[in-house]
């Protein structure tokens, strides 16, 4: 392992590996990624792989639109199949609040150039998902360009491409402490020794919180367990990711045929709990059986859980903290870090290299929480 | 063993696939499972996990006791959505 590098990236999830790749692509190859376990062992490898551009804040929508553009060319650029598929996203409205919010969302999204339609319940079944039970559904928004990809393969692709450019990736190497001196970062202490570096990027998912604390930085992020399950593979019978905020669900059919999905329990207490529960299995089964009756005879083969790293406005924290020079954050993804990973990582790489990011990320800077009013994204599932 | 011998029957992963993944830098059953899907099929690795661990051991020169088995995820047996949906649960 190197003892000195120009840049250390903490975390071998999709964010950390993508940042390392874009840094190296721009010429900063003296970079080390430190991962406490194996690649994608955190939230990334536990996620649903959904890529949605239909958001309710400008920042999230723009990041997602730009990321879809990047995802489209990623397989060619990284020389690996990542199972990218534009199957669309169907967002179901059940309540007055939903309908009102969706109207605002569509205006904002169209203003940013997104091709999104509103569908009546009968249009949903005649045009998009014939087998969906639309009882109680008021309307839906549908964006055919929304997509999905395989998170393991995406992370592995970024990591391999970064390695080819000279980046070193150290697995099973947890960072214990961020080292600082006189208000600047000087490196990290790992289980295998110290690496000195003038720049450290904290992309450790929910574990970014205790790591930042070792440098005296308090991040306004709380970890929440989110559970998810997968069925046996089936022949493809629907294409989009189907989600609803008020009904509480997201599910899609992955490339190899299995249905994967989950929902966020609003009563879940914050914490680093990653165990699976029987309550989730039964509630999720009921939701799936209701929305898609033909799934009743389908078998669930596996369930697991991962952490959402949630910020007060459900938008990520990006940028160099004011308290410690050279210490950059790329965390707080609030349950949608996979879909925006390409663009976020490009912007962080530009920021780290001292360039002006080509999309304004000032409003995602950690200092936004220091008093001013925040706008929460309401489209988190 | 021949390259095209199927090690994971559920997901159709061969000996050659696994050896190539190991020479590409993967060294644990968890990593191999995530990239190749072996162990993620309906039997959840009951049939193939031991074989995969043995291939890792022989390719990396470790002993089989040093190779960790993948985490077993619930439910322990595949269960129908309809059966779970009709289950009473205490709120
Ligand atoms: C159930 C579930 C479903 C989801 N569905 C979606 C979805 O459909 N679409 C979407 O866009 N997003 C989804 N997400 C969110 C998405 O998974 C995350 O936002 C994204 O993967 C974040 O990536 P990351 O690299 O920041 O974090 P992680 O993948 O958590 O990576 C952080 C890495 O840092 C490592 N690490 C931690 N501490 C240390 C340390 N001290 N030293 C070294 N390394 C360390 C961890 O092992 C981990 O590998 C979902 C999340 C969950 C839990
Ligand atoms: S044989 Fe590998 S999962 Fe069943």
Coordinates of C-alpha atoms and ligand atoms in Angstrom, one line a residue:
Chain A
X1 CA 0.0 0.0 0.0
X2 CA 1.2 3.5 -0.8
X3 CA 2.1 5.7 2.2
X4 CA 1.6 9.0 0.3
X5 CA -0.9 10.0 -2.4
X6 CA -2.3 13.1 -4.0
X7 CA -5.8 12.0 -3.1
X8 CA -7.4 9.4 -0.8
X9 CA -11.0 8.4 -1.4
X10 CA -12.7 6.6 1.4
X11 CA -15.4 4.1 0.4
X12 CA -15.5 1.5 -2.4
X13 CA -19.2 2.0 -3.2
X14 CA -20.4 3.4 -6.5
X15 CA -19.7 7.0 -5.4
X16 CA -16.1 6.4 -4.3
X17 CA -15.1 4.3 -7.3
X18 CA -16.7 6.7 -9.7
X19 CA -15.0 9.7 -8.2
X20 CA -11.6 7.9 -8.4
X21 CA -12.4 7.1 -12.0
X22 CA -13.3 10.6 -13.0
X23 CA -10.3 12.0 -11.1
X24 CA -8.0 9.6 -13.0
X25 CA -9.6 10.3 -16.3
X26 CA -8.8 14.0 -15.8
X27 CA -5.2 13.2 -15.0
X28 CA -5.2 12.8 -11.2
X29 CA -4.0 9.2 -11.1
X30 CA -2.1 9.3 -7.9
X31 CA -5.2 8.3 -6.0
X32 CA -6.0 5.5 -3.5
X33 CA -9.5 4.2 -2.8
X34 CA -9.8 2.6 0.7
X35 CA -12.6 0.2 1.3
X36 CA -13.2 -1.5 4.7
X37 CA -14.7 -4.6 3.1
X38 CA -15.2 -5.6 -0.6
X39 CA -16.5 -3.3 -3.4
X40 CA -20.2 -2.5 -3.2
X41 CA -20.5 -4.1 0.2
X42 CA -22.4 -1.1 1.6
X43 CA -25.6 0.6 0.4
X44 CA -24.6 0.2 -3.3
X45 CA -24.7 -3.6 -3.3
X46 CA -28.0 -3.6 -1.4
X47 CA -29.8 -1.1 -3.6
X48 CA -32.6 -1.4 -6.1
X49 CA -30.6 -0.1 -9.1
X50 CA -33.4 2.3 -10.1
X51 CA -32.4 5.4 -12.1
X52 CA -35.2 8.0 -11.9
X53 CA -35.1 11.6 -13.3
X54 CA -38.6 12.5 -11.9
X55 CA -37.7 14.5 -8.8
X56 CA -39.2 17.5 -7.1
X57 CA -36.2 19.7 -6.6
X58 CA -34.2 21.2 -9.4
X59 CA -30.9 20.0 -8.0
X60 CA -31.9 16.3 -7.8
X61 CA -33.7 16.4 -11.2
X62 CA -30.7 18.0 -13.0
X63 CA -28.2 15.6 -11.4
X64 CA -30.4 12.7 -12.5
X65 CA -30.9 13.9 -16.0
X66 CA -27.2 14.5 -16.5
X67 CA -26.5 11.1 -15.0
X68 CA -28.8 9.3 -17.4
X69 CA -26.9 10.9 -20.2
X70 CA -23.7 9.5 -18.7
X71 CA -25.1 6.1 -18.0
X72 CA -26.1 5.8 -21.7
X73 CA -22.5 5.8 -22.7
X74 CA -21.0 4.2 -19.7
X75 CA -20.9 0.6 -21.0
X76 CA -18.8 1.7 -23.9
X77 CA -16.6 4.0 -21.9
X78 CA -15.9 1.6 -19.1
X79 CA -15.8 -1.5 -21.4
X80 CA -18.3 -3.6 -19.4
X81 CA -21.9 -4.6 -19.4
X82 CA -23.7 -2.9 -16.5
X83 CA -27.2 -4.1 -17.5
X84 CA -28.3 -0.5 -18.2
X85 CA -31.9 -0.5 -19.5
X86 CA -34.3 2.3 -20.1
X87 CA -37.5 0.7 -19.0
X88 CA -39.1 3.8 -17.6
X89 CA -40.5 4.8 -14.2
X90 CA -44.2 4.8 -13.4
X91 CA -45.0 7.0 -10.4
X92 CA -48.5 6.3 -8.9
X93 CA -50.6 9.0 -7.2
X94 CA -53.2 7.9 -4.6
X95 CA -54.0 11.1 -2.7
X96 CA -54.9 14.8 -3.3
X97 CA -51.5 15.7 -2.0
X98 CA -49.9 13.3 -4.5
X99 CA -51.8 14.8 -7.4
X100 CA -51.0 18.4 -6.4
X101 CA -47.3 17.6 -5.9
X102 CA -47.1 15.7 -9.2
X103 CA -48.4 18.6 -11.1
X104 CA -45.7 20.8 -9.6
X105 CA -43.1 18.1 -10.3
X106 CA -44.1 17.7 -13.9
X107 CA -43.9 21.5 -14.5
X108 CA -40.4 21.6 -13.0
X109 CA -39.2 18.5 -14.8
X110 CA -40.5 19.6 -18.2
X111 CA -38.9 23.0 -17.6
X112 CA -35.6 21.1 -17.3
X113 CA -36.2 19.2 -20.5
X114 CA -37.5 15.9 -19.2
X115 CA -40.0 14.1 -21.3
X116 CA -42.6 13.1 -18.7
X117 CA -46.2 12.3 -19.3
X118 CA -49.2 12.1 -17.0
X119 CA -51.4 9.0 -17.4
X120 CA -54.9 8.1 -16.3
X121 CA -55.5 4.7 -14.6
X122 CA -56.9 3.3 -17.9
X123 CA -53.9 4.6 -19.8
X124 CA -51.6 2.9 -17.3
X125 CA -53.0 -0.5 -18.0
X126 CA -53.6 -0.1 -21.7
X127 CA -50.2 1.5 -22.4
X128 CA -47.6 0.7 -19.8
X129 CA -48.3 -2.1 -17.3
X130 CA -51.3 -4.3 -18.2
X131 CA -51.2 -6.4 -15.1
X132 CA -51.3 -3.5 -12.6
X133 CA -54.2 -3.3 -10.2
X134 CA -55.1 0.4 -10.3
X135 CA -57.7 0.4 -7.5
X136 CA -57.4 3.7 -5.8
X137 CA -54.9 5.1 -8.2
X138 CA -55.8 8.7 -9.2
X139 CA -53.2 9.2 -11.9
X140 CA -49.5 8.5 -12.7
X141 CA -46.5 10.2 -14.1
X142 CA -44.4 8.2 -16.5
X143 CA -41.0 8.9 -18.0
X144 CA -40.0 6.3 -20.5
X145 CA -36.3 7.4 -20.4
X146 CA -36.0 6.5 -16.7
X147 CA -33.8 3.5 -16.3
X148 CA -32.1 0.9 -14.2
X149 CA -28.7 -0.8 -14.0
X150 CA -26.9 -3.4 -12.0
X151 CA -25.1 -1.7 -9.1
X152 CA -22.4 -4.4 -8.5
X153 CA -21.4 -4.4 -12.2
X154 CA -21.4 -0.6 -12.3
X155 CA -19.2 -0.3 -9.3
X156 CA -16.9 -3.0 -10.6
X157 CA -16.7 -1.3 -13.9
X158 CA -15.7 2.0 -12.4
X159 CA -13.2 0.3 -10.2
X160 CA -11.6 -1.6 -13.0
X161 CA -11.5 1.4 -15.3
X162 CA -9.9 3.5 -12.5
X163 CA -7.3 0.8 -11.9
X164 CA -6.4 0.7 -15.6
X165 CA -5.6 4.4 -15.3
X166 CA -3.3 3.8 -12.3
X167 CA -5.6 4.2 -9.3
X168 CA -4.9 1.8 -6.4
X169 CA -7.9 0.3 -4.7
X170 CA -7.2 -1.3 -1.3
X171 CA -10.0 -3.7 -0.1
X172 CA -10.4 -4.8 3.5
X173 CA -8.7 -1.7 4.6
X174 CA -10.9 0.4 7.0
X175 CA -10.0 4.0 7.7
X176 CA -9.8 4.6 11.4
X177 CA -9.2 8.3 11.6
X178 CA -8.9 11.4 9.4
X179 CA -5.6 13.2 10.2
X180 CA -5.6 17.0 10.3
X181 CA -3.1 19.7 11.2
X182 CA -3.8 23.4 11.5
X183 CA -7.2 23.3 9.9
X184 CA -6.1 21.1 7.0
X185 CA -6.4 17.4 6.2
X186 CA -3.0 15.6 6.1
X187 CA -4.1 12.0 5.5
X188 CA -5.8 9.0 7.0
X189 CA -4.9 6.3 9.5
X190 CA -6.0 2.9 8.3
X191 CA -5.9 -0.7 9.7
X192 CA -2.7 -1.1 7.6
X193 CA -0.9 2.1 8.4
X194 CA -1.0 5.7 7.5
X195 CA -1.4 7.4 4.1
X196 CA -0.5 11.0 3.9
X197 CA -2.5 13.1 1.4
X198 CA -3.5 16.7 1.0
X199 CA -7.0 15.7 -0.2
X200 CA -9.3 13.2 1.4
X201 CA -12.8 12.5 0.0
X202 CA -15.3 11.0 2.4
X203 CA -17.6 8.7 0.4
X204 CA -18.2 6.1 3.1
X205 CA -22.0 6.2 2.9
X206 CA -23.6 6.3 6.4
X207 CA -20.2 5.6 7.9
X208 CA -19.1 9.1 6.7
X209 CA -20.7 10.4 9.9
X210 CA -18.3 8.8 12.4
X211 CA -15.4 9.3 10.0
X212 CA -16.0 13.1 9.7
X213 CA -16.4 13.3 13.5
X214 CA -12.7 12.1 13.8
X215 CA -11.8 15.4 12.0
X216 CA -14.2 17.4 14.2
X217 CA -16.8 17.7 11.5
X218 CA -20.4 17.1 12.3
X219 CA -22.5 16.0 9.3
X220 CA -26.2 16.5 9.4
X221 CA -26.9 12.9 8.2
X222 CA -28.9 10.1 9.9
X223 CA -28.7 6.5 8.9
X224 CA -31.9 4.6 8.4
X225 CA -32.5 0.9 7.7
X226 CA -34.3 0.2 4.4
X227 CA -35.4 -3.4 3.6
X228 CA -35.7 -5.0 0.2
X229 CA -36.4 -8.4 -1.3
X230 CA -36.1 -10.3 -4.5
X231 CA -38.2 -13.1 -6.1
X232 CA -37.3 -16.0 -8.3
X233 CA -36.8 -15.1 -12.0
X234 CA -39.9 -14.7 -14.1
X235 CA -40.4 -14.1 -17.8
X236 CA -40.5 -10.4 -18.4
X237 CA -44.1 -9.1 -18.1
X238 CA -43.5 -5.4 -17.2
X239 CA -40.8 -2.9 -18.0
X240 CA -40.8 0.2 -15.7
X241 CA -39.9 0.6 -12.1
X242 CA -43.3 1.1 -10.4
X243 CA -43.3 3.4 -7.3
X244 CA -45.6 5.3 -5.0
X245 CA -44.7 7.6 -2.2
X246 CA -48.1 7.5 -0.5
X247 CA -48.7 3.8 -1.0
X248 CA -45.0 3.2 -0.1
X249 CA -43.4 0.9 -2.6
X250 CA -40.9 0.6 -5.4
X251 CA -40.4 -2.5 -7.5
X252 CA -39.1 -3.6 -10.9
X253 CA -38.2 -6.6 -12.9
X254 CA -34.4 -6.9 -13.2
X255 CA -32.7 -8.0 -16.4
X256 CA -32.5 -11.6 -15.4
X257 CA -36.2 -11.7 -14.6
X258 CA -36.5 -11.5 -10.8
X259 CA -38.8 -8.8 -9.2
X260 CA -36.9 -6.7 -6.7
X261 CA -38.5 -4.1 -4.5
X262 CA -39.0 -2.6 -1.1
X263 CA -40.5 0.3 0.8
X264 CA -39.4 2.7 3.5
X265 CA -41.0 2.2 6.9
X266 CA -41.8 5.7 8.2
X267 CA -41.5 4.4 11.8
X268 CA -38.0 3.1 11.4
X269 CA -35.8 4.6 14.1
X270 CA -32.4 6.0 13.0
X271 CA -29.4 3.7 13.5
X272 CA -26.9 1.3 11.9
X273 CA -29.3 -1.7 12.0
X274 CA -29.0 -3.8 8.9
X275 CA -31.0 -6.9 9.9
X276 CA -34.0 -8.2 8.0
X277 CA -37.5 -8.4 9.5
X278 CA -40.5 -10.7 9.2
X279 CA -42.7 -7.6 9.4
X280 CA -41.2 -6.3 6.2
X281 CA -41.6 -9.6 4.4
X282 CA -45.3 -9.8 5.2
X283 CA -46.1 -6.1 4.5
X284 CA -44.1 -6.0 1.3
X285 CA -45.9 -9.3 0.2
X286 CA -49.2 -7.7 0.9
X287 CA -48.3 -4.6 -1.1
X288 CA -47.1 -6.6 -4.1
X289 CA -50.0 -9.0 -4.0
X290 CA -52.4 -6.0 -4.1
X291 CA -50.7 -4.1 -6.9
X292 CA -49.8 -7.1 -9.0
X293 CA -52.1 -10.0 -8.2
X294 CA -50.4 -12.3 -10.6
X295 CA -47.3 -12.2 -8.3
X296 CA -49.2 -14.1 -5.6
X297 CA -47.9 -17.5 -6.8
X298 CA -44.3 -16.2 -7.2
X299 CA -41.7 -17.1 -4.6
X300 CA -39.5 -14.7 -2.7
X301 CA -36.0 -16.1 -2.5
X302 CA -34.1 -13.5 -0.5
X303 CA -34.5 -10.4 1.6
X304 CA -31.9 -8.0 3.0
X305 CA -31.4 -4.5 4.3
X306 CA -29.2 -1.5 3.8
X307 CA -28.8 2.0 5.1
X308 CA -30.1 5.3 3.6
X309 CA -27.9 8.2 4.7
X310 CA -30.6 10.9 5.0
X311 CA -30.0 14.6 5.1
X312 CA -32.6 17.2 6.2
X313 CA -33.4 18.1 2.6
X314 CA -32.9 14.6 1.1
X315 CA -30.1 16.0 -1.1
X316 CA -26.5 14.9 -1.0
X317 CA -23.7 16.8 0.7
X318 CA -20.9 17.7 -1.7
X319 CA -17.9 19.8 -1.3
X320 CA -14.9 20.8 0.8
X321 CA -15.9 21.6 4.4
X322 CA -15.2 25.0 5.8
X323 CA -13.6 23.7 9.0
X324 CA -11.0 21.4 7.4
X325 CA -9.2 22.3 4.2
X326 CA -8.8 19.5 1.7
X327 CA -11.5 17.4 3.3
X328 CA -14.3 16.8 0.8
X329 CA -17.7 15.2 1.4
X330 CA -19.6 13.1 -1.1
X331 CA -22.3 11.5 1.1
X332 CA -25.8 12.0 2.4
X333 CA -27.4 10.5 -0.7
X334 CA -30.7 9.9 1.1
X335 CA -31.6 6.7 -0.8
X336 CA -30.8 7.8 -4.3
X337 CA -27.1 7.8 -4.7
X338 CA -26.8 5.2 -7.3
X339 CA -28.9 7.0 -10.0
X340 CA -27.0 10.3 -9.6
X341 CA -23.5 8.7 -9.1
X342 CA -22.1 9.5 -12.6
X343 CA -22.8 13.2 -12.6
X344 CA -22.1 13.7 -8.9
X345 CA -18.8 11.9 -9.2
X346 CA -17.8 14.1 -12.2
X347 CA -18.7 17.3 -10.3
X348 CA -16.8 16.2 -7.2
X349 CA -13.8 15.3 -9.3
X350 CA -13.8 18.8 -10.9
X351 CA -14.2 20.4 -7.4
X352 CA -11.3 18.3 -6.0
X353 CA -9.1 19.3 -8.9
X354 CA -9.8 23.0 -8.3
X355 CA -12.0 23.5 -11.4
X356 CA -15.4 25.1 -11.3
X357 CA -17.9 22.3 -11.5
X358 CA -19.9 22.5 -14.7
X359 CA -23.2 22.3 -12.8
X360 CA -23.7 24.6 -9.7
X361 CA -23.2 22.4 -6.6
X362 CA -22.9 25.4 -4.2
X363 CA -26.4 24.6 -3.0
X364 CA -25.3 21.1 -2.1
X365 CA -22.4 22.4 0.0
X366 CA -22.4 21.3 3.7
X367 CA -22.7 24.9 4.8
X368 CA -26.3 25.1 3.4
X369 CA -27.5 23.7 6.7
X370 CA -25.9 26.5 8.8
X371 CA -29.1 28.6 9.1
X372 CA -30.6 29.3 5.8
X373 CA -33.9 27.8 4.8
X374 CA -33.8 24.4 3.0
X375 CA -36.1 23.0 0.4
X376 CA -36.8 19.3 1.0
X377 CA -37.2 16.9 -1.9
X378 CA -40.6 15.3 -1.5
X379 CA -40.0 12.5 -4.0
X380 CA -38.1 10.1 -1.8
X381 CA -39.5 6.5 -1.6
Chain B
X1 CA -11.8 -29.6 -14.0
X2 CA -13.1 -28.6 -17.4
X3 CA -13.9 -24.9 -18.0
X4 CA -17.5 -25.6 -19.0
X5 CA -18.4 -27.7 -16.0
X6 CA -21.5 -26.0 -14.4
X7 CA -20.8 -25.2 -10.8
X8 CA -24.0 -23.2 -10.0
X9 CA -26.9 -24.9 -11.6
X10 CA -29.5 -22.4 -10.6
X11 CA -27.7 -19.5 -12.3
X12 CA -25.7 -21.5 -14.9
X13 CA -22.2 -20.4 -13.8
X14 CA -19.3 -22.5 -14.9
X15 CA -16.0 -23.5 -13.4
X16 CA -14.3 -21.3 -16.1
X17 CA -16.4 -18.3 -15.1
X18 CA -15.4 -18.6 -11.5
X19 CA -11.7 -19.1 -12.2
X20 CA -11.7 -16.1 -14.5
X21 CA -13.4 -14.0 -11.8
X22 CA -10.7 -15.0 -9.3
X23 CA -7.8 -14.3 -11.7
X24 CA -9.6 -10.9 -12.4
X25 CA -9.0 -10.0 -8.7
X26 CA -12.1 -11.3 -6.8
X27 CA -11.1 -13.3 -3.8
X28 CA -14.2 -14.0 -1.6
X29 CA -17.5 -15.9 -2.1
X30 CA -19.4 -12.6 -1.5
X31 CA -17.7 -10.8 -4.3
X32 CA -18.0 -13.7 -6.8
X33 CA -21.7 -14.1 -5.9
X34 CA -22.4 -10.5 -6.6
X35 CA -20.7 -10.4 -9.9
X36 CA -21.6 -13.8 -11.3
X37 CA -24.9 -14.4 -9.4
X38 CA -23.8 -17.9 -8.4
X39 CA -25.4 -18.6 -5.0
X40 CA -28.3 -16.2 -5.7
X41 CA -30.6 -18.8 -7.4
X42 CA -33.7 -20.5 -6.0
X43 CA -31.5 -22.8 -3.8
X44 CA -29.7 -19.8 -2.5
X45 CA -26.3 -21.4 -2.8
X46 CA -27.1 -24.6 -0.9
X47 CA -25.8 -26.6 -3.9
X48 CA -22.9 -24.5 -5.1
X49 CA -21.4 -22.5 -2.1
X50 CA -19.1 -25.2 -1.0
X51 CA -17.9 -25.9 -4.5
X52 CA -17.2 -22.2 -5.0
X53 CA -15.3 -22.0 -1.7
X54 CA -13.2 -25.0 -2.8
X55 CA -12.4 -23.4 -6.1
X56 CA -11.3 -20.2 -4.3
X57 CA -9.1 -22.2 -2.0
X58 CA -7.4 -24.1 -4.7
X59 CA -6.9 -21.0 -7.0
X60 CA -5.6 -18.7 -4.2
X61 CA -3.7 -21.4 -2.2
X62 CA -5.8 -20.9 0.9
X63 CA -7.3 -23.7 2.9
X64 CA -11.0 -24.3 2.7
X65 CA -11.3 -23.2 6.3
X66 CA -10.0 -19.8 5.4
X67 CA -12.6 -19.1 2.8
X68 CA -15.7 -17.5 4.3
X69 CA -19.1 -18.7 3.1
X70 CA -21.5 -16.1 1.8
X71 CA -24.0 -14.7 4.3
X72 CA -27.3 -16.7 4.3
X73 CA -30.2 -14.3 3.7
X74 CA -33.8 -15.0 4.9
X75 CA -36.3 -16.4 4.2
X76 CA -34.5 -19.8 4.7
X77 CA -36.8 -21.4 2.1
X78 CA -38.4 -19.7 -0.9
X79 CA -41.9 -18.5 0.1
X80 CA -44.9 -17.5 -2.0
X81 CA -45.9 -13.9 -2.0
X82 CA -49.6 -14.9 -1.7
X83 CA -48.8 -17.0 1.4
X84 CA -46.9 -14.2 3.1
X85 CA -49.6 -11.6 2.1
X86 CA -52.3 -13.6 3.8
X87 CA -50.2 -14.1 7.0
X88 CA -51.5 -12.2 10.0
X89 CA -48.9 -10.0 11.5
X90 CA -48.9 -8.2 14.8
X91 CA -48.7 -4.5 14.2
Ligands
LIG1 C1 -32.6 -1.0 0.2 C2 -32.0 0.2 -0.6 C3 -32.5 0.4 -1.9 C4 -32.0 1.5 -2.7 N1 -32.5 1.7 -3.9 C5 -31.9 2.7 -4.7 C6 -32.3 2.8 -6.1 O1 -33.2 2.1 -6.6 N2 -31.7 3.8 -6.8 C7 -30.7 4.6 -6.2 O2 -30.2 5.5 -6.9 N3 -30.3 4.5 -5.0 C8 -30.9 3.5 -4.2 N4 -30.4 3.3 -2.9 C9 -29.4 4.2 -2.4 C10 -28.0 3.9 -2.9 O3 -27.8 2.5 -2.6 C11 -27.0 4.7 -2.2 O4 -27.3 6.1 -2.2 C12 -25.6 4.6 -3.0 O5 -25.3 3.3 -3.2 C13 -24.6 5.3 -2.2 O6 -23.3 4.9 -2.6 P1 -22.1 5.3 -1.7 O7 -20.9 4.8 -2.5 O8 -22.2 6.7 -1.3 O9 -22.3 4.4 -0.4 P2 -21.9 2.9 -0.1 O10 -22.3 2.0 -1.1 O11 -22.5 2.6 1.3 O12 -20.4 2.9 0.0 C14 -19.6 3.3 1.1 C15 -18.5 2.3 1.3 O13 -17.6 2.8 2.3 C16 -17.2 1.7 3.0 N5 -16.7 2.2 4.3 C17 -17.5 2.5 5.4 N6 -16.7 2.9 6.4 C18 -15.5 2.9 6.0 C19 -14.2 3.1 6.6 N7 -14.1 3.6 7.8 N8 -13.1 3.0 5.8 C20 -13.1 2.5 4.5 N9 -14.3 2.2 3.9 C21 -15.4 2.4 4.6 C22 -18.3 0.8 3.1 O14 -17.9 -0.6 3.3 C23 -19.0 1.0 1.7 O15 -18.6 0.0 0.8 C24 -30.9 2.3 -2.1 C25 -30.4 2.0 -0.9 C26 -30.9 1.0 -0.1 C27 -30.3 0.7 1.2
LIG2 S1 -26.8 -23.9 -7.4 FE1 -26.0 -21.9 -7.1 S2 -27.7 -20.8 -6.3 FE2 -28.5 -22.8 -6.6

